[in-house]
């Protein structure tokens, strides 16, 4: 498993240490809470939790990954028994992973398994990286012989993002780079509307995404569209045509009132229209301290539509 010593996407990137979000062969980058990997473009995230992702193809599960940080011994047998109990009548048997899978996970303690549950079944891996203390469970709901190349590439692309620096967050059609110290606080993926929330000390950051922009902006401006999202902040005049900014800091009395209401004293919302992607992206930042413009600018520049 690649770790922070290897640039993200070194195995499947563009030659400059950057992973291609969607390659010519239809593979897409996924980055979530310290883990990144490549999956076929036809695999869609169906369940997204803090440390768990389930992918489907044609409304059927094809792959899932779960990870956790731990200390001390790696309780592989206990974890596999727990998995078997969660599968009901299914039985889990040991399985020897292919050599290329094991090579991709060099340095890790690896346990391969297979299971059969009613008409479903597949192969999986449970492994632990002693260097980082992270344990990962993979399950492929696929016929191994027919999908060996797909599975091998997914396993080979797995990358543990370093605990320092920036982390990649990439899912569906959005991608962002955020400081590793920012922790996931929540996520909402609704039809046409996404929001991913992060927290770092006194700072709250939300990445927003709205689509289709063409319909959402029909007959109204970006400022009109975003007015209901501003939460009382004032529209800042003089923004670029495809950008709208709201800001609320105000007087000392107003900041005190917001604190008494258990709200952050400073609040900034930026929306920008990306016509070529037919999407509206947004960044909301809240804090009890003044928000440095350079920090907002850096986060915004790292947030793109794919």
Coordinates of C-alpha atoms in Angstrom, one line a residue:
X1 CA 0.0 0.0 0.0
X2 CA 1.4 3.4 -1.0
X3 CA 2.0 5.8 1.9
X4 CA 2.9 9.4 2.2
X5 CA 6.4 8.7 0.9
X6 CA 5.0 8.1 -2.6
X7 CA 3.3 11.0 -4.4
X8 CA -0.4 10.5 -4.9
X9 CA -1.1 8.8 -8.2
X10 CA 2.5 7.8 -8.9
X11 CA 1.2 4.5 -10.2
X12 CA -1.6 6.0 -12.3
X13 CA -1.0 9.7 -12.6
X14 CA 0.0 12.3 -15.1
X15 CA 3.8 12.0 -14.6
X16 CA 4.0 15.0 -12.3
X17 CA 2.8 13.5 -9.0
X18 CA -0.8 14.3 -9.7
X19 CA -3.4 11.7 -10.1
X20 CA -5.7 11.9 -13.1
X21 CA -9.2 12.4 -11.8
X22 CA -10.6 10.5 -14.8
X23 CA -8.2 8.8 -17.1
X24 CA -8.8 8.2 -20.8
X25 CA -9.7 4.6 -19.9
X26 CA -12.5 5.7 -17.6
X27 CA -10.9 5.4 -14.2
X28 CA -11.8 7.9 -11.5
X29 CA -10.0 9.1 -8.4
X30 CA -11.6 8.7 -5.0
X31 CA -10.1 10.6 -2.0
X32 CA -11.8 10.3 1.3
X33 CA -10.7 10.9 4.9
X34 CA -7.0 9.9 4.5
X35 CA -7.5 7.2 1.8
X36 CA -7.3 7.6 -1.9
X37 CA -7.7 5.0 -4.7
X38 CA -8.7 4.6 -8.3
X39 CA -12.0 2.8 -9.4
X40 CA -13.6 2.2 -12.7
X41 CA -15.7 5.1 -13.9
X42 CA -18.8 2.9 -14.0
X43 CA -18.6 2.3 -10.2
X44 CA -20.6 4.9 -8.3
X45 CA -20.4 5.7 -4.6
X46 CA -23.7 4.4 -3.1
X47 CA -22.8 4.8 0.6
X48 CA -20.4 7.4 2.0
X49 CA -19.6 7.4 5.7
X50 CA -16.7 8.7 7.7
X51 CA -14.4 5.7 7.1
X52 CA -16.5 3.5 4.8
X53 CA -17.3 3.6 1.1
X54 CA -19.6 1.2 -0.9
X55 CA -19.6 1.3 -4.7
X56 CA -22.3 0.0 -7.0
X57 CA -22.5 -0.7 -10.7
X58 CA -26.0 -1.0 -12.3
X59 CA -27.4 -0.7 -8.7
X60 CA -25.5 -3.8 -7.6
X61 CA -22.7 -3.7 -5.0
X62 CA -19.2 -4.2 -6.5
X63 CA -16.7 -3.0 -4.0
X64 CA -16.5 -1.7 -0.5
X65 CA -13.7 -0.4 1.7
X66 CA -13.6 0.3 5.4
X67 CA -10.6 1.6 7.4
X68 CA -9.7 2.5 10.9
X69 CA -6.8 3.8 12.9
X70 CA -5.6 1.7 15.7
X71 CA -2.8 1.0 18.2
X72 CA -1.2 -2.2 19.5
X73 CA -1.8 -5.6 18.0
X74 CA -3.7 -6.2 14.8
X75 CA -6.7 -8.5 15.8
X76 CA -7.2 -10.0 12.3
X77 CA -9.1 -13.2 13.5
X78 CA -11.4 -11.2 15.7
X79 CA -12.2 -8.8 12.9
X80 CA -12.9 -11.6 10.4
X81 CA -15.2 -13.3 12.9
X82 CA -17.0 -10.1 13.4
X83 CA -17.4 -9.7 9.6
X84 CA -18.7 -13.3 9.3
X85 CA -21.3 -12.6 12.0
X86 CA -22.4 -9.5 10.2
X87 CA -23.0 -11.6 7.0
X88 CA -25.5 -13.9 8.7
X89 CA -25.5 -17.3 7.2
X90 CA -22.5 -16.6 5.0
X91 CA -19.2 -18.4 5.6
X92 CA -15.8 -16.9 5.3
X93 CA -12.8 -19.1 4.3
X94 CA -9.1 -18.2 3.9
X95 CA -8.1 -17.3 0.4
X96 CA -4.6 -16.7 -1.1
X97 CA -4.5 -13.3 -2.9
X98 CA -2.7 -13.1 -6.2
X99 CA 1.0 -12.1 -6.2
X100 CA 0.4 -8.7 -7.7
X101 CA -2.1 -7.9 -4.8
X102 CA 0.5 -8.9 -2.2
X103 CA 3.2 -6.9 -4.0
X104 CA 1.1 -3.8 -3.9
X105 CA 0.6 -4.3 -0.2
X106 CA 4.3 -4.9 0.6
X107 CA 5.1 -4.2 4.2
X108 CA 1.5 -4.9 5.3
X109 CA 0.1 -7.8 7.3
X110 CA -2.4 -9.3 4.7
X111 CA -5.2 -11.8 5.2
X112 CA -7.2 -12.9 2.2
X113 CA -10.7 -14.3 2.4
X114 CA -13.6 -15.4 0.3
X115 CA -17.3 -15.6 1.2
X116 CA -20.5 -16.9 -0.2
X117 CA -23.9 -15.5 0.8
X118 CA -27.1 -16.8 -0.9
X119 CA -26.4 -15.9 -4.5
X120 CA -23.7 -13.4 -3.8
X121 CA -20.1 -13.8 -3.0
X122 CA -16.6 -12.6 -3.6
X123 CA -13.1 -12.1 -2.4
X124 CA -11.6 -9.7 0.1
X125 CA -8.6 -8.5 2.0
X126 CA -8.0 -7.5 5.6
X127 CA -4.7 -5.9 6.0
X128 CA -2.7 -3.7 8.5
X129 CA 0.1 -1.2 7.8
X130 CA 2.4 -1.3 10.9
X131 CA 4.1 1.9 9.7
X132 CA 0.9 4.0 10.0
X133 CA -1.3 1.9 12.3
X134 CA -4.1 1.8 9.8
X135 CA -6.2 -1.3 9.2
X136 CA -8.2 -1.7 5.9
X137 CA -10.9 -4.1 4.9
X138 CA -11.7 -4.6 1.2
X139 CA -14.5 -6.6 -0.3
X140 CA -14.9 -7.2 -4.1
X141 CA -18.5 -8.4 -4.9
X142 CA -17.2 -9.6 -8.3
X143 CA -16.2 -12.8 -10.0
X144 CA -12.4 -12.8 -9.4
X145 CA -11.5 -14.6 -12.6
X146 CA -13.5 -12.3 -14.9
X147 CA -12.4 -9.1 -13.1
X148 CA -8.9 -9.8 -12.0
X149 CA -7.4 -6.8 -13.9
X150 CA -9.9 -4.4 -12.4
X151 CA -9.4 -5.7 -8.9
X152 CA -5.6 -5.7 -9.2
X153 CA -5.6 -2.1 -10.3
X154 CA -7.8 -1.0 -7.5
X155 CA -5.6 -2.7 -4.9
X156 CA -2.5 -1.3 -6.6
X157 CA -3.8 2.3 -6.5
X158 CA -4.6 2.3 -2.8
X159 CA -2.7 5.2 -1.1
X160 CA -2.6 6.4 2.5
X161 CA -2.4 10.1 2.5
X162 CA 0.3 11.5 4.9
X163 CA -0.7 12.8 8.3
X164 CA 0.8 16.2 7.5
X165 CA 0.4 18.5 4.5
X166 CA -2.7 18.5 2.4
X167 CA -5.3 15.7 1.8
X168 CA -7.2 15.1 -1.4
X169 CA -11.0 14.8 -1.1
X170 CA -12.4 13.6 -4.4
X171 CA -15.9 12.0 -4.9
X172 CA -18.4 12.2 -7.7
X173 CA -17.5 15.2 -9.8
X174 CA -15.7 17.4 -7.2
X175 CA -12.1 17.4 -5.9
X176 CA -10.5 19.5 -3.2
X177 CA -7.2 19.8 -1.4
X178 CA -7.4 20.7 2.3
X179 CA -5.0 20.7 5.2
X180 CA -4.7 17.3 6.8
X181 CA -5.6 18.9 10.2
X182 CA -9.1 19.6 8.9
X183 CA -11.3 16.8 10.2
X184 CA -14.5 15.6 8.5
X185 CA -17.5 16.9 10.4
X186 CA -20.4 15.8 8.1
X187 CA -21.5 15.2 4.6
X188 CA -24.8 15.5 2.6
X189 CA -25.1 14.1 -0.9
X190 CA -28.6 14.9 -2.2
X191 CA -29.8 15.0 -5.8
X192 CA -28.3 18.2 -7.3
X193 CA -26.8 19.4 -4.0
X194 CA -23.7 18.3 -2.1
X195 CA -22.1 19.6 1.1
X196 CA -19.0 18.4 2.9
X197 CA -18.2 20.0 6.3
X198 CA -14.8 20.2 8.0
X199 CA -13.6 21.4 11.4
X200 CA -10.3 22.6 12.6
X201 CA -10.1 24.3 16.0
X202 CA -12.4 27.4 15.8
X203 CA -12.7 27.1 12.0
X204 CA -15.6 25.5 10.1
X205 CA -15.3 24.9 6.4
X206 CA -18.1 23.7 4.0
X207 CA -17.6 22.7 0.4
X208 CA -20.8 23.1 -1.6
X209 CA -21.8 21.9 -5.0
X210 CA -25.1 22.6 -7.0
X211 CA -26.1 21.2 -10.3
X212 CA -27.4 21.7 -13.0
X213 CA -26.4 25.3 -13.0
X214 CA -28.2 26.1 -16.2
X215 CA -31.5 25.4 -14.7
X216 CA -30.7 26.8 -11.2
X217 CA -29.7 30.1 -12.8
X218 CA -32.5 30.4 -15.3
X219 CA -34.0 33.8 -15.0
X220 CA -31.9 34.9 -12.0
X221 CA -28.4 35.9 -11.1
X222 CA -25.9 33.9 -9.0
X223 CA -26.5 36.4 -6.2
X224 CA -30.3 35.7 -6.4
X225 CA -29.7 32.0 -6.2
X226 CA -27.3 32.2 -3.2
X227 CA -29.3 34.6 -1.2
X228 CA -31.1 31.8 0.7
X229 CA -27.8 30.3 1.6
X230 CA -26.2 33.4 3.0
X231 CA -27.7 33.0 6.5
X232 CA -28.0 36.7 7.0
X233 CA -24.6 37.7 5.7
X234 CA -24.4 40.8 3.4
X235 CA -23.7 40.5 -0.3
X236 CA -20.3 42.1 -1.1
X237 CA -20.5 44.4 -4.1
X238 CA -18.1 44.3 -7.0
X239 CA -17.7 40.6 -7.4
X240 CA -16.7 39.1 -10.8
X241 CA -19.7 38.1 -13.1
X242 CA -19.5 34.4 -12.3
X243 CA -18.8 34.9 -8.5
X244 CA -20.9 36.1 -5.6
X245 CA -19.6 36.7 -2.1
X246 CA -21.4 37.3 1.2
X247 CA -19.7 38.3 4.4
X248 CA -20.7 38.8 8.0
X249 CA -18.3 40.2 10.6
X250 CA -19.8 43.5 11.3
X251 CA -19.5 45.5 14.5
X252 CA -18.2 44.2 17.9
X253 CA -21.8 44.3 19.1
X254 CA -23.0 42.1 16.2
X255 CA -20.2 39.7 16.8
X256 CA -21.1 39.5 20.4
X257 CA -24.7 38.8 19.5
X258 CA -23.7 36.0 17.2
X259 CA -21.6 34.4 20.0
X260 CA -24.5 34.7 22.4
X261 CA -26.6 32.9 19.8
X262 CA -23.9 30.2 19.7
X263 CA -23.0 31.2 16.2
X264 CA -19.6 31.9 14.8
X265 CA -18.7 35.6 14.8
X266 CA -17.3 35.6 11.3
X267 CA -19.0 34.1 8.3
X268 CA -18.1 34.2 4.6
X269 CA -19.9 32.5 1.7
X270 CA -18.5 32.4 -1.8
X271 CA -20.3 30.9 -4.8
X272 CA -18.9 30.6 -8.3
X273 CA -20.3 29.4 -11.5
X274 CA -18.3 27.0 -13.7
X275 CA -20.3 27.1 -17.0
X276 CA -18.2 24.5 -18.8
X277 CA -19.1 21.9 -16.1
X278 CA -22.7 23.2 -15.7
X279 CA -22.1 23.5 -11.9
X280 CA -22.1 26.0 -9.1
X281 CA -19.4 25.5 -6.5
X282 CA -19.4 27.1 -3.1
X283 CA -17.2 27.6 -0.1
X284 CA -18.5 28.6 3.3
X285 CA -16.1 29.5 6.1
X286 CA -17.1 30.3 9.7
X287 CA -14.8 31.2 12.6
X288 CA -14.7 33.0 15.9
X289 CA -11.7 34.9 14.7
X290 CA -11.1 37.0 11.6
X291 CA -10.7 34.8 8.6
X292 CA -7.4 35.5 6.7
X293 CA -8.3 36.1 3.0
X294 CA -5.2 34.1 1.9
X295 CA -6.5 31.0 3.6
X296 CA -9.9 31.3 2.0
X297 CA -8.2 31.9 -1.4
X298 CA -6.0 28.8 -1.0
X299 CA -9.0 26.6 -0.2
X300 CA -11.0 27.9 -3.0
X301 CA -8.2 27.5 -5.6
X302 CA -7.9 23.8 -4.5
X303 CA -11.6 23.1 -5.0
X304 CA -12.6 22.2 -8.6
X305 CA -15.3 20.5 -10.6
X306 CA -14.3 17.5 -12.7

